[in-house]
């Protein structure tokens, strides 16, 4: 038998969160689903699965009120609707996030004002938010990107000093902590996504958490066409949609929620292993987080310095892809403000509403205002990650990164 001239690296197929290999579905979800099907009640307005899911999530987070809804986007929409902005009010947020966290602001007639981010975490900070505040600021939305908490203390202090509510987008950050406190519980509302690729999933779905009874009531109404269920003289109190989760999703969520802590622990353990194996590679930064923050690794990101690693993140990503690792340079192709919805104000017909009401400074998307955003997107390389990753998978990724790093540096 002829030997190949060079030994091929053994290729391992990594578990994927898009199907069973990277997910944790099992008997628990099936048993809850059977109960729901046998009950014949699939709507959460009459069944008990969604209510039980809300109760359980509240216990886990220590939140007084939990409201399940149709998606993470719906959760953010509920949170924005709960603080009820006037048309043209401003909401400070990040341009590195999912569009589902931004579109709700515009649907409620408010103006997203984009803050710069820390180039090495992709997160907004009190400093970058402060630069965007104006007398029209109605709220701040922070996104705990990739599962890495924003530094909340200074953000909460800043918001409190101006009497502005803080909404936390925790879609990627289940059970992450900062300053000893779970994310979602620092601000006025926490928003979570149950979409296929998150820490736990019901396919699609969302959860809002809050300790404020007034906010909780408005969110509950917003999920239910603002119909006052249970009130003596119910009415449709304001403009709202049907954002309900179904009992089938609630059933899956009940199974999933009991697996959340173990999944988070595994993600963190494996991330620590990868971090220790990638130390000392010139031009490669492993994830940074504050000393008192617990990163829960929705994704594991590297930051690649192209001065040290020729071709930077795209070249390293392409090399890893050849070794079977679906690494994504940039995370998103461009900052949100360069997408047509914002750059060309494509909203309702040709009206450009609500941008017609905005202060010009609120719409200043000059790249020089966002050095952290552009550096972050330029350098970042997002690795796939989920709770089914084992030591074998991590060691395979570490070897591939080292291998590609040496190859690229050898080409200098
Ligand atoms: C940070 C962030 N916010 C909001 C969303 C929107 O969630 P969904 O897709 O469930 O609508 C997502 C992801 O999907 C997200 O990653």
XYZ file of C-alpha atoms and ligand atoms in Angstrom:
428
model
C 0.000 0.000 0.000
C 1.398 3.419 -0.920
C 1.645 5.933 1.889
C 0.468 9.524 1.228
C 3.423 11.913 0.970
C 2.119 13.930 3.922
C -0.050 12.683 6.764
C -3.566 14.128 6.520
C -5.034 15.613 9.687
C -7.826 13.390 11.003
C -11.072 15.246 10.316
C -13.751 15.157 12.993
C -17.333 16.176 12.315
C -18.280 18.738 14.947
C -21.737 18.586 16.567
C -24.072 21.137 14.980
C -26.756 23.084 16.840
C -28.867 22.926 13.677
C -29.649 19.229 14.246
C -29.593 16.461 16.849
C -25.804 16.121 17.087
C -25.483 19.512 18.787
C -28.771 19.580 20.696
C -30.015 17.874 23.863
C -33.556 16.790 22.989
C -34.698 13.521 24.524
C -37.349 11.724 26.534
C -38.098 14.790 28.685
C -39.283 16.907 25.747
C -41.175 13.983 24.206
C -43.028 13.228 27.480
C -44.102 16.861 27.854
C -45.169 16.970 24.201
C -47.300 13.849 24.619
C -49.055 15.452 27.606
C -49.856 18.546 25.558
C -51.089 16.605 22.531
C -53.243 14.368 24.712
C -54.710 17.430 26.430
C -55.932 18.694 23.059
C -55.024 22.272 24.052
C -52.310 23.834 21.975
C -52.874 27.490 22.851
C -51.101 28.999 25.845
C -54.205 31.017 26.694
C -55.862 27.774 27.871
C -53.048 25.257 28.467
C -50.453 24.947 31.253
C -47.137 24.158 29.500
C -46.175 27.777 28.715
C -47.250 28.881 32.181
C -45.117 26.154 33.751
C -42.186 27.168 31.538
C -42.551 30.786 32.677
C -42.683 29.734 36.321
C -39.600 27.528 36.000
C -37.580 30.190 34.186
C -38.562 32.709 36.868
C -37.291 30.334 39.554
C -34.024 29.815 37.692
C -33.363 33.535 37.245
C -34.963 34.817 40.422
C -37.358 36.941 38.365
C -40.819 37.842 39.655
C -42.421 37.889 36.210
C -41.678 35.861 33.094
C -43.665 36.184 29.883
C -43.158 33.682 27.073
C -43.502 34.933 23.505
C -43.004 33.943 19.892
C -39.308 34.782 19.352
C -36.326 36.705 20.633
C -37.345 39.507 18.271
C -40.828 39.461 19.829
C -39.235 39.595 23.301
C -37.316 42.746 22.373
C -40.453 44.165 20.747
C -42.423 43.522 23.956
C -39.733 45.215 26.041
C -39.665 48.277 23.794
C -43.474 48.431 23.690
C -43.570 48.164 27.488
C -41.583 51.370 27.884
C -43.909 52.947 25.309
C -41.737 55.436 23.407
C -43.230 58.474 21.698
C -42.566 58.545 17.947
C -39.059 59.913 17.415
C -37.817 58.999 20.902
C -34.338 57.513 20.868
C -33.134 54.118 22.040
C -29.378 53.679 22.362
C -28.226 50.260 21.192
C -25.458 48.349 19.410
C -24.849 47.949 15.672
C -23.357 44.459 16.217
C -26.413 42.356 16.897
C -29.203 40.464 15.206
C -31.684 42.544 13.189
C -34.387 41.050 15.413
C -33.086 43.233 18.225
C -33.288 46.424 16.152
C -36.389 46.182 13.954
C -38.715 46.315 17.022
C -37.375 49.780 17.899
C -38.405 51.087 14.494
C -41.763 49.272 14.563
C -42.547 51.160 17.779
C -41.738 54.455 16.062
C -38.473 55.010 17.917
C -35.008 55.778 16.539
C -32.124 53.382 17.214
C -29.039 55.424 18.064
C -25.979 53.277 17.578
C -23.211 53.249 20.169
C -19.641 52.140 19.492
C -18.374 48.899 21.058
C -15.247 47.542 22.706
C -13.243 46.054 19.811
C -12.209 43.021 21.898
C -15.662 41.987 23.119
C -18.078 43.621 20.673
C -20.053 44.930 23.668
C -21.258 48.475 24.351
C -19.982 50.196 27.498
C -21.113 53.033 29.752
C -18.628 55.255 27.931
C -19.860 54.487 24.410
C -23.501 54.744 25.537
C -22.892 58.080 27.294
C -21.644 59.537 24.008
C -25.068 58.811 22.453
C -27.410 60.112 25.140
C -29.646 63.065 24.380
C -32.723 64.651 25.940
C -34.746 62.342 23.680
C -33.192 59.085 24.950
C -36.032 56.870 26.144
C -34.111 53.635 26.841
C -30.832 51.779 26.479
C -30.650 48.264 25.041
C -27.502 46.278 25.757
C -26.672 43.006 24.015
C -24.486 40.518 25.870
C -22.756 39.448 22.681
C -21.731 35.810 22.227
C -22.633 35.117 25.864
C -20.108 37.598 27.282
C -21.802 40.037 29.695
C -21.498 43.778 29.235
C -20.003 45.584 32.243
C -23.364 46.399 33.779
C -22.483 48.354 36.954
C -21.420 51.574 35.177
C -24.235 51.192 32.597
C -26.898 50.883 35.296
C -25.386 53.831 37.204
C -25.391 55.970 34.066
C -28.978 55.044 33.213
C -30.165 55.610 36.792
C -28.525 59.042 36.874
C -30.646 59.982 33.836
C -33.787 58.055 34.819
C -33.579 55.884 31.693
C -34.642 52.207 31.671
C -32.183 49.518 30.584
C -33.333 46.577 28.476
C -30.975 43.600 28.302
C -30.822 41.435 25.198
C -29.762 38.075 26.636
C -30.567 36.023 23.520
C -26.998 34.707 23.504
C -26.313 34.848 27.229
C -28.436 32.424 29.282
C -27.163 32.210 32.874
C -24.226 34.546 32.225
C -23.326 36.577 35.294
C -21.707 39.918 35.829
C -20.790 41.245 39.246
C -22.368 38.102 40.715
C -25.779 38.853 39.164
C -27.430 36.996 36.311
C -27.811 38.922 33.079
C -31.404 39.853 32.450
C -31.748 40.854 36.114
C -29.541 43.973 36.014
C -31.877 46.142 33.983
C -35.641 46.676 33.763
C -36.365 43.850 31.318
C -34.319 40.864 30.136
C -35.068 39.366 26.702
C -34.176 35.810 25.688
C -34.485 33.845 22.445
C -35.466 30.176 22.142
C -34.512 29.985 18.462
C -32.855 26.791 17.132
C -29.245 27.819 17.745
C -29.463 29.231 21.267
C -28.419 27.643 24.598
C -31.897 26.109 24.840
C -34.465 26.010 22.088
C -38.074 25.406 21.176
C -37.333 25.941 17.465
C -38.559 29.516 17.729
C -39.618 31.331 20.864
C -38.726 33.985 23.387
C -38.908 34.931 27.064
C -39.095 38.303 28.834
C -38.153 38.660 32.499
C -38.790 41.597 34.806
C -39.387 42.416 38.463
C -41.645 45.361 37.634
C -45.384 44.563 37.795
C -46.402 47.442 35.483
C -43.859 46.437 32.834
C -44.899 42.787 33.205
C -48.544 43.688 32.630
C -47.770 45.703 29.509
C -45.622 42.892 28.112
C -48.332 40.304 28.809
C -50.840 42.540 27.028
C -48.505 43.144 24.091
C -48.207 39.374 23.558
C -52.002 39.072 23.535
C -53.233 41.829 21.149
C -53.490 44.007 24.264
C -56.641 42.142 25.239
C -57.232 42.381 28.976
C -57.704 38.687 29.759
C -59.222 38.265 33.203
C -60.118 41.961 33.594
C -63.734 42.840 34.604
C -64.282 44.858 31.403
C -61.618 43.695 28.981
C -60.833 45.618 25.820
C -57.984 45.918 23.299
C -56.208 48.622 25.273
C -53.594 49.615 22.665
C -51.970 48.525 19.409
C -50.457 45.054 19.764
C -50.011 41.745 17.973
C -50.389 38.052 18.699
C -46.892 37.113 19.903
C -47.909 33.972 21.797
C -45.799 30.836 22.176
C -47.707 27.593 21.545
C -48.140 24.834 24.106
C -46.085 22.541 21.844
C -43.171 24.941 22.150
C -43.839 25.339 25.857
C -43.593 21.559 26.263
C -40.218 21.425 24.532
C -39.086 24.374 26.627
C -39.992 22.527 29.831
C -37.670 19.694 28.845
C -34.943 22.054 27.687
C -34.889 24.287 30.721
C -33.843 21.446 33.026
C -30.787 20.913 30.807
C -29.734 24.544 30.676
C -27.305 24.682 33.606
C -25.472 21.518 32.533
C -25.225 22.839 28.974
C -23.833 26.166 30.133
C -21.316 24.411 32.403
C -20.121 22.194 29.562
C -19.767 25.163 27.186
C -17.705 27.009 29.795
C -15.514 24.003 30.635
C -14.727 23.338 27.004
C -14.082 27.042 26.341
C -11.557 27.136 29.198
C -9.840 24.129 27.676
C -9.608 25.774 24.247
C -8.382 29.036 25.750
C -5.582 27.274 27.579
C -4.578 25.408 24.415
C -4.418 28.578 22.324
C -2.178 30.602 24.625
C 0.970 32.095 23.161
C -0.050 32.215 19.493
C 1.238 35.508 18.088
C -1.599 37.671 16.800
C -4.401 35.501 18.228
C -6.504 36.836 21.118
C -8.753 34.467 23.028
C -12.008 35.839 24.541
C -11.635 38.677 27.031
C -14.118 39.202 29.815
C -14.284 41.257 32.996
C -12.770 39.634 36.105
C -16.184 39.223 37.748
C -18.030 38.160 34.587
C -19.082 34.628 33.649
C -19.061 34.203 29.874
C -21.443 31.421 28.761
C -20.020 30.957 25.254
C -22.912 30.996 22.850
C -19.992 31.166 20.445
C -16.250 31.041 21.013
C -14.516 33.924 19.230
C -10.922 34.625 18.344
C -9.543 38.059 17.490
C -6.901 37.837 14.748
C -4.272 40.538 14.166
C -3.466 40.577 10.446
C -0.090 42.189 11.148
C 0.937 38.966 12.865
C -1.177 36.468 10.949
C -1.063 37.175 7.185
C -4.568 37.410 5.744
C -6.004 37.877 9.233
C -9.351 36.422 10.259
C -10.563 35.612 6.680
C -7.410 33.581 5.912
C -7.504 31.738 9.227
C -11.238 31.116 8.770
C -10.732 29.732 5.252
C -7.996 27.400 6.520
C -10.187 26.145 9.350
C -13.068 25.589 6.942
C -10.817 23.319 4.890
C -10.292 21.293 8.044
C -14.052 20.985 8.558
C -14.517 23.796 11.100
C -17.209 26.270 10.040
C -15.469 29.402 11.286
C -17.131 32.717 10.413
C -15.016 35.841 9.920
C -16.783 39.137 10.763
C -19.875 37.499 12.450
C -22.069 39.956 10.512
C -20.982 41.272 7.142
C -21.540 44.915 8.061
C -22.649 46.990 11.030
C -26.439 47.272 11.216
C -26.416 50.959 10.273
C -25.017 50.023 6.852
C -28.006 47.746 6.134
C -30.636 49.218 3.798
C -33.307 49.479 6.482
C -31.197 52.106 8.261
C -28.853 53.421 5.554
C -31.737 54.026 3.129
C -34.508 54.282 5.733
C -36.640 51.548 4.160
C -39.556 51.309 6.560
C -43.260 51.979 5.833
C -44.035 52.618 2.160
C -41.933 55.544 1.053
C -42.563 57.490 4.265
C -39.126 56.853 5.879
C -41.072 57.035 9.174
C -39.915 57.257 11.956
C -36.528 58.497 10.704
C -38.278 61.668 9.474
C -38.635 62.618 13.153
C -34.984 62.054 14.081
C -32.318 64.553 15.074
C -29.617 64.509 12.332
C -26.957 63.588 14.945
C -28.935 60.472 15.832
C -28.539 59.279 12.236
C -24.841 60.058 11.897
C -23.413 56.755 10.703
C -19.978 58.138 9.747
C -17.537 55.213 10.112
C -15.073 57.368 12.095
C -17.642 57.439 14.921
C -17.385 53.637 15.257
C -13.699 52.644 15.491
C -14.469 49.762 17.894
C -17.225 48.353 15.663
C -15.058 48.264 12.550
C -12.020 46.841 14.348
C -14.124 44.177 16.021
C -15.728 43.039 12.751
C -12.373 43.133 10.962
C -10.521 40.999 13.501
C -13.151 38.615 14.808
C -13.379 34.953 13.897
C -16.447 33.166 15.267
C -16.039 29.454 15.926
C -19.003 27.093 16.134
C -19.811 26.091 19.705
C -22.457 24.138 21.565
C -22.993 22.033 24.691
C -22.247 18.770 22.877
C -18.617 19.732 22.270
C -16.277 17.335 24.079
C -12.551 17.378 24.813
C -11.971 15.540 21.549
C -13.709 18.291 19.560
C -11.873 21.035 21.402
C -8.493 19.379 20.933
C -9.278 19.001 17.233
C -10.107 22.718 16.939
C -7.009 23.736 18.912
C -4.763 21.622 16.684
C -6.390 23.055 13.554
C -5.957 26.652 14.741
C -2.315 26.007 15.618
C -1.749 24.286 12.302
C -3.332 27.085 10.224
C -1.604 29.746 12.313
C 1.800 28.169 11.607
C 0.978 27.797 7.907
C -0.078 31.445 7.533
C 2.915 32.753 9.501
C 5.198 30.527 7.444
C 3.944 32.278 4.323
C 5.278 35.655 5.474
C -28.531 39.077 20.206
C -29.806 38.649 19.565
N -30.921 39.376 19.740
C -32.095 39.034 19.203
C -32.207 37.908 18.425
C -33.527 37.603 17.812
O -34.014 36.383 18.240
P -35.004 35.509 17.323
O -34.205 34.987 16.181
O -35.477 34.437 18.261
O -36.091 36.400 16.875
C -31.081 37.097 18.228
C -31.074 35.878 17.444
O -31.568 35.222 16.812
C -29.848 37.481 18.794
O -28.758 36.735 18.633
